[in-house]
Amino acid sequence: MEIKSVGVVGAGQMGNGIAHVMALSGYDVQLNDVNQEALDKALSVIERNLDRQVSREKITQADKEAAMGRVSTTLEISELGQADLVIEAATEREEVKHKIFESLVPHLKPETILTSNTSSISITRLASRTDRPEKFMGFHFMNPVPVMQLVELIRGIATDGDTYDACHAVVEKLGKTAASAEDFPAFIVNRILMPMINEAVYTLYEGVGNVRSIDEAMKLGANHPMGPLELADFIGLDTCLAIMNVLHDGLGDTKYRPCPLLSKYVEAGWLGRKSGRGFYDYRGDTPTPTR
C-alpha cells in the first residue's frame, strides 16, 4: 500500500522529531498526546527546528510553511484511526505501549500499518497484543530525528513482506537509510551502544577516571563526537537503564548487568539534560561534571 498519512503517538523529543521529518517529506501528520501542553510545545519545537534548517539553507521558507501546514494535533488517540501508518513513540515502558495499542486498535482501518519506535522492546511481543501482528513492526528512529540518517526496521516473527516493503519505502522517501534488524533485545544500535555507555559508568564507578577524563578519552582517543557519559545524559539515564534491563533480562548474560551507579542516578532523578542534572550539571552557563 502507498502511505500518505501518518499518525504519531507521543509528542516528546522523538515524537515531534518524527512528525517533523514526515511532514517535511510530504506526509499528512496527526500528532497525539495525552497532554495539550506537550502538543503545544511539540509544535513550537518543530517550527524552531524547521527555522534552523531554513537559516542553514537546507530547506526553503516555502518548504517550512508547507510542512507546518501538514501537522495537526489531537488529544484523542481514536482520531489517528484513519492514518495509513501509525508510529508509537511513547516512553520506553512496555506496559505503557500495550495500553496505547489497546486503546488505538479498535479505531484502525484494516489496512493500517502499526509500528513502534521502541529502542529495545520485543516487536513480536508488542505485536501479539494487537489484532494485526502481520502488519506490525519496529520503526526505530535515532535521536535527534531530523539530523540522524539511520532508521532501524525490525520485523517481528509475524511481520509480512508487504508491511516491511511499505515501511522501507517511507524511510527512502524521508531521505534516510534503513538498517534491517532481527527481533532480539535492543536490536543493532543499542545492543552495541548501551553496553559501551554502561561500561563507561562502571569506569566512573570504579574510580578509573572521572567524568571529564572518561569523555575526553573517548572523544580524542576513539574519535567519538560526544563522550559516552555526555551521550548518556543526552539520551536520558532512565532510558539507558531501561535498555540495559531489557538486555540483561532478555539475554540473561551478566555482561549486561546495569551499573549500580547508573541505577543510583536514576533513583535520584538525575536523568541527564532533561532533568537538569546527570553526569553533568546543566543548571549553570556551562555543563559541570557531577563526579
Coordinates of C-alpha atoms in Angstrom, one line a residue:
M1 CA 0.0 0.0 0.0
E2 CA 1.1 3.6 -0.6
I3 CA 1.3 5.5 2.7
K4 CA 0.1 9.1 2.6
S5 CA -1.0 9.9 6.1
V6 CA 0.9 9.2 9.4
G7 CA -0.2 9.2 13.0
V8 CA 2.4 9.7 15.7
V9 CA 1.6 8.7 19.3
G10 CA 3.6 10.8 21.8
A11 CA 4.7 14.4 21.4
G12 CA 8.1 14.2 23.2
Q13 CA 11.5 14.5 21.8
M14 CA 11.2 11.5 19.5
G15 CA 7.6 12.1 18.5
N16 CA 8.0 15.7 17.5
G17 CA 11.1 14.8 15.5
I18 CA 9.2 12.0 13.7
A19 CA 6.4 14.4 12.9
H20 CA 8.9 17.0 11.6
V21 CA 10.6 14.7 9.1
M22 CA 7.3 13.1 8.0
A23 CA 5.6 16.5 7.3
L24 CA 8.7 17.8 5.6
S25 CA 8.7 14.8 3.2
G26 CA 5.1 15.4 2.2
Y27 CA 3.1 13.2 4.6
D28 CA 0.0 14.4 6.4
V29 CA 0.7 14.0 10.1
Q30 CA -1.5 13.8 13.2
L31 CA 0.4 14.1 16.4
N32 CA -1.3 12.7 19.5
D33 CA -0.5 13.1 23.2
V34 CA -2.5 13.0 26.5
N35 CA -1.2 16.5 27.4
Q36 CA -2.1 19.6 25.5
E37 CA 0.9 21.4 26.8
A38 CA 3.1 18.7 25.3
L39 CA 1.4 19.1 21.9
D40 CA 1.8 22.9 22.0
K41 CA 5.5 22.5 22.9
A42 CA 6.0 20.0 20.1
L43 CA 4.6 22.4 17.5
S44 CA 6.9 25.2 18.7
V45 CA 9.9 22.8 18.7
I46 CA 9.1 21.6 15.2
E47 CA 8.8 25.2 14.0
R48 CA 12.1 26.2 15.6
N49 CA 13.9 23.3 14.1
L50 CA 12.5 24.0 10.7
D51 CA 13.6 27.6 11.1
R52 CA 17.1 26.3 11.8
Q53 CA 17.0 24.3 8.6
V54 CA 15.9 27.4 6.7
S55 CA 18.7 29.5 8.1
R56 CA 21.2 26.9 7.1
E57 CA 19.7 26.8 3.6
K58 CA 18.8 23.1 4.0
I59 CA 15.1 23.9 3.1
T60 CA 13.2 27.0 1.8
Q61 CA 10.7 29.1 3.7
A62 CA 8.0 27.6 1.5
D63 CA 9.1 24.1 2.5
K64 CA 8.8 25.1 6.1
E65 CA 5.4 26.6 5.8
A66 CA 4.1 23.6 3.8
A67 CA 5.5 21.2 6.4
M68 CA 3.8 23.1 9.3
G69 CA 0.6 23.1 7.4
R70 CA 0.7 19.2 7.2
V71 CA 0.9 18.8 11.0
S72 CA -2.2 18.7 13.2
T73 CA -2.5 17.7 16.8
T74 CA -5.1 15.8 18.8
L75 CA -5.7 14.7 22.4
E76 CA -7.9 11.8 21.1
I77 CA -6.0 8.7 20.1
S78 CA -9.1 7.5 18.2
E79 CA -8.5 10.3 15.6
L80 CA -5.4 8.5 14.4
G81 CA -7.5 5.6 13.3
Q82 CA -7.7 6.7 9.6
A83 CA -3.9 7.0 9.2
D84 CA -2.2 4.7 6.8
L85 CA 0.8 4.3 9.2
V86 CA 0.9 4.8 12.9
I87 CA 4.1 5.2 14.8
E88 CA 4.0 4.8 18.6
A89 CA 6.8 7.0 20.2
A90 CA 5.8 7.0 23.8
T91 CA 8.0 6.3 26.8
E92 CA 10.2 3.2 26.8
R93 CA 7.9 1.1 29.1
E94 CA 6.2 -1.9 27.8
E95 CA 3.1 -1.7 29.9
V96 CA 2.5 1.9 28.6
K97 CA 2.9 0.7 25.0
H98 CA 0.4 -2.1 25.5
K99 CA -2.2 0.3 26.8
I100 CA -1.7 2.6 23.9
F101 CA -2.2 -0.2 21.4
E102 CA -5.2 -1.5 23.2
S103 CA -6.9 1.9 23.0
L104 CA -5.8 2.5 19.4
V105 CA -6.5 -0.8 17.7
P106 CA -10.4 -0.6 17.7
H107 CA -10.2 2.6 15.6
L108 CA -7.7 1.5 13.0
K109 CA -8.6 0.8 9.3
P110 CA -7.9 -2.9 8.4
E111 CA -5.0 -1.9 6.2
T112 CA -3.3 0.4 8.6
I113 CA 0.3 -0.5 9.5
L114 CA 1.1 -0.2 13.2
T115 CA 4.7 0.4 14.3
S116 CA 6.7 1.2 17.4
N117 CA 9.7 3.5 17.8
T118 CA 10.9 1.3 20.7
S119 CA 14.6 1.2 21.1
S120 CA 14.8 -2.2 22.8
I121 CA 11.4 -4.0 23.5
S122 CA 10.4 -7.2 21.6
I123 CA 8.4 -6.3 18.5
T124 CA 6.9 -9.8 18.4
R125 CA 5.6 -9.4 22.0
L126 CA 4.2 -6.0 21.3
A127 CA 2.6 -7.2 18.1
S128 CA 1.0 -10.2 19.8
R129 CA -1.2 -8.0 21.9
T130 CA -2.8 -6.3 18.7
D131 CA -5.2 -7.5 16.0
R132 CA -2.6 -7.2 13.3
P133 CA 0.8 -8.9 14.1
E134 CA 1.5 -9.3 10.4
K135 CA 1.1 -5.5 9.9
F136 CA 3.2 -4.6 12.9
M137 CA 6.9 -3.8 13.0
G138 CA 9.6 -1.8 14.7
F139 CA 10.3 1.7 13.2
H140 CA 13.2 2.9 15.3
F141 CA 14.5 6.4 14.6
M142 CA 17.7 7.8 16.1
N143 CA 17.8 10.9 18.2
P144 CA 17.7 13.8 17.1
V145 CA 15.4 12.6 14.3
P146 CA 15.8 15.5 11.9
V147 CA 19.6 15.1 11.9
M148 CA 20.3 11.4 12.2
Q149 CA 20.3 9.4 9.0
L150 CA 19.6 5.9 10.2
V151 CA 16.3 4.1 10.8
E152 CA 16.2 0.6 12.2
L153 CA 13.4 -1.5 10.7
I154 CA 12.7 -4.5 12.9
R155 CA 10.5 -7.4 11.8
G156 CA 8.6 -9.4 14.4
I157 CA 8.1 -13.1 13.8
A158 CA 4.7 -12.5 12.1
T159 CA 5.6 -9.3 10.1
D160 CA 4.8 -9.8 6.4
G161 CA 6.8 -8.7 3.4
D162 CA 4.3 -6.1 2.2
T163 CA 4.5 -4.3 5.6
Y164 CA 8.3 -4.3 5.5
D165 CA 8.4 -3.0 1.9
A166 CA 5.9 -0.2 2.7
C167 CA 7.9 1.0 5.7
H168 CA 11.2 0.7 3.8
A169 CA 9.7 3.0 1.1
V170 CA 8.8 5.5 3.7
V171 CA 12.4 5.6 5.0
E172 CA 13.7 6.1 1.5
K173 CA 11.2 9.0 0.9
L174 CA 12.5 10.6 4.1
G175 CA 16.0 10.5 2.6
K176 CA 17.2 8.3 5.4
T177 CA 18.9 4.9 5.3
A178 CA 17.2 1.7 6.7
A179 CA 19.1 -1.0 8.6
S180 CA 17.2 -4.2 8.8
A181 CA 17.4 -5.8 12.3
E182 CA 16.1 -9.1 13.7
D183 CA 13.9 -9.0 16.8
F184 CA 16.4 -9.5 19.5
P185 CA 16.7 -7.3 22.6
A186 CA 17.9 -3.8 21.8
F187 CA 18.3 -4.7 18.0
I188 CA 21.6 -3.4 16.5
V189 CA 22.5 0.1 17.6
N190 CA 21.6 -0.1 21.3
R191 CA 22.8 -3.7 21.6
I192 CA 26.3 -2.2 20.8
L193 CA 26.0 1.3 22.2
M194 CA 24.3 0.8 25.6
P195 CA 26.9 -1.7 26.9
M196 CA 29.6 0.8 26.0
I197 CA 27.8 3.5 27.9
N198 CA 27.2 1.1 30.8
E199 CA 31.0 0.2 30.8
A200 CA 31.8 4.0 30.9
V201 CA 29.6 4.3 34.0
Y202 CA 31.4 1.3 35.6
T203 CA 34.7 3.0 34.7
L204 CA 33.5 6.0 36.7
Y205 CA 32.0 3.9 39.5
E206 CA 35.3 2.1 40.0
G207 CA 37.3 5.3 40.0
V208 CA 39.3 4.5 36.9
G209 CA 38.6 8.0 35.7
N210 CA 36.3 11.0 36.4
V211 CA 33.5 12.2 34.2
R212 CA 35.6 14.6 32.2
S213 CA 38.6 12.3 31.7
I214 CA 36.4 9.4 30.5
D215 CA 34.6 11.6 28.0
E216 CA 37.8 13.3 26.8
A217 CA 39.5 9.9 26.4
M218 CA 36.8 8.6 24.1
K219 CA 36.4 11.8 22.1
L220 CA 40.1 12.2 21.5
G221 CA 41.2 8.6 21.7
A222 CA 38.4 6.9 19.7
N223 CA 37.3 10.0 17.7
H224 CA 33.8 9.9 19.1
P225 CA 31.9 13.2 18.6
M226 CA 30.5 13.0 22.1
G227 CA 31.8 11.2 25.2
P228 CA 29.8 8.3 26.5
L229 CA 28.7 10.0 29.7
E230 CA 27.7 13.1 27.8
L231 CA 25.8 11.0 25.4
A232 CA 24.0 9.1 28.2
D233 CA 22.9 12.5 29.6
F234 CA 21.6 13.4 26.1
I235 CA 19.7 10.1 25.7
G236 CA 18.4 10.2 29.3
L237 CA 19.8 8.0 32.0
D238 CA 16.3 6.4 32.6
T239 CA 16.2 5.3 29.0
C240 CA 19.8 3.9 29.2
L241 CA 18.9 2.0 32.4
A242 CA 15.6 0.7 30.8
I243 CA 17.5 -0.6 27.7
M244 CA 20.2 -2.3 29.9
N245 CA 17.5 -4.0 31.9
V246 CA 15.9 -5.3 28.6
L247 CA 19.3 -6.6 27.5
H248 CA 20.0 -8.2 30.9
D249 CA 16.6 -9.8 31.2
G250 CA 16.3 -10.8 27.6
L251 CA 19.7 -12.3 27.1
G252 CA 20.5 -13.5 30.6
D253 CA 24.2 -12.6 30.4
T254 CA 25.9 -10.9 33.4
K255 CA 27.9 -8.7 31.0
Y256 CA 24.6 -6.7 30.5
R257 CA 24.1 -6.0 34.3
P258 CA 23.4 -2.3 34.7
C259 CA 26.0 -0.4 36.7
P260 CA 24.7 0.3 40.2
L261 CA 25.8 3.9 39.8
L262 CA 23.5 4.3 36.8
S263 CA 20.6 3.0 38.9
K264 CA 21.6 5.4 41.7
Y265 CA 21.5 8.4 39.4
V266 CA 18.0 7.4 38.1
E267 CA 16.8 6.9 41.6
A268 CA 17.9 10.4 42.5
G269 CA 16.0 11.8 39.5
W270 CA 19.3 12.9 37.9
L271 CA 18.3 11.8 34.4
G272 CA 20.6 14.0 32.3
R273 CA 19.8 17.1 30.2
K274 CA 16.0 16.8 30.5
S275 CA 16.1 17.0 34.3
G276 CA 19.0 19.5 34.6
R277 CA 21.4 17.0 36.2
G278 CA 23.0 13.7 35.2
F279 CA 26.7 13.0 34.9
Y280 CA 26.9 16.8 34.2
D281 CA 25.0 19.6 35.9
Y282 CA 23.3 21.7 33.3
R283 CA 21.8 24.4 35.5
G284 CA 24.6 26.9 35.0
D285 CA 26.1 28.6 32.0
T286 CA 28.2 25.6 31.1
P287 CA 27.8 21.9 31.9
T288 CA 29.8 20.9 35.0
P289 CA 30.7 17.2 35.9
T290 CA 28.9 15.9 38.9
R291 CA 31.7 13.4 39.8

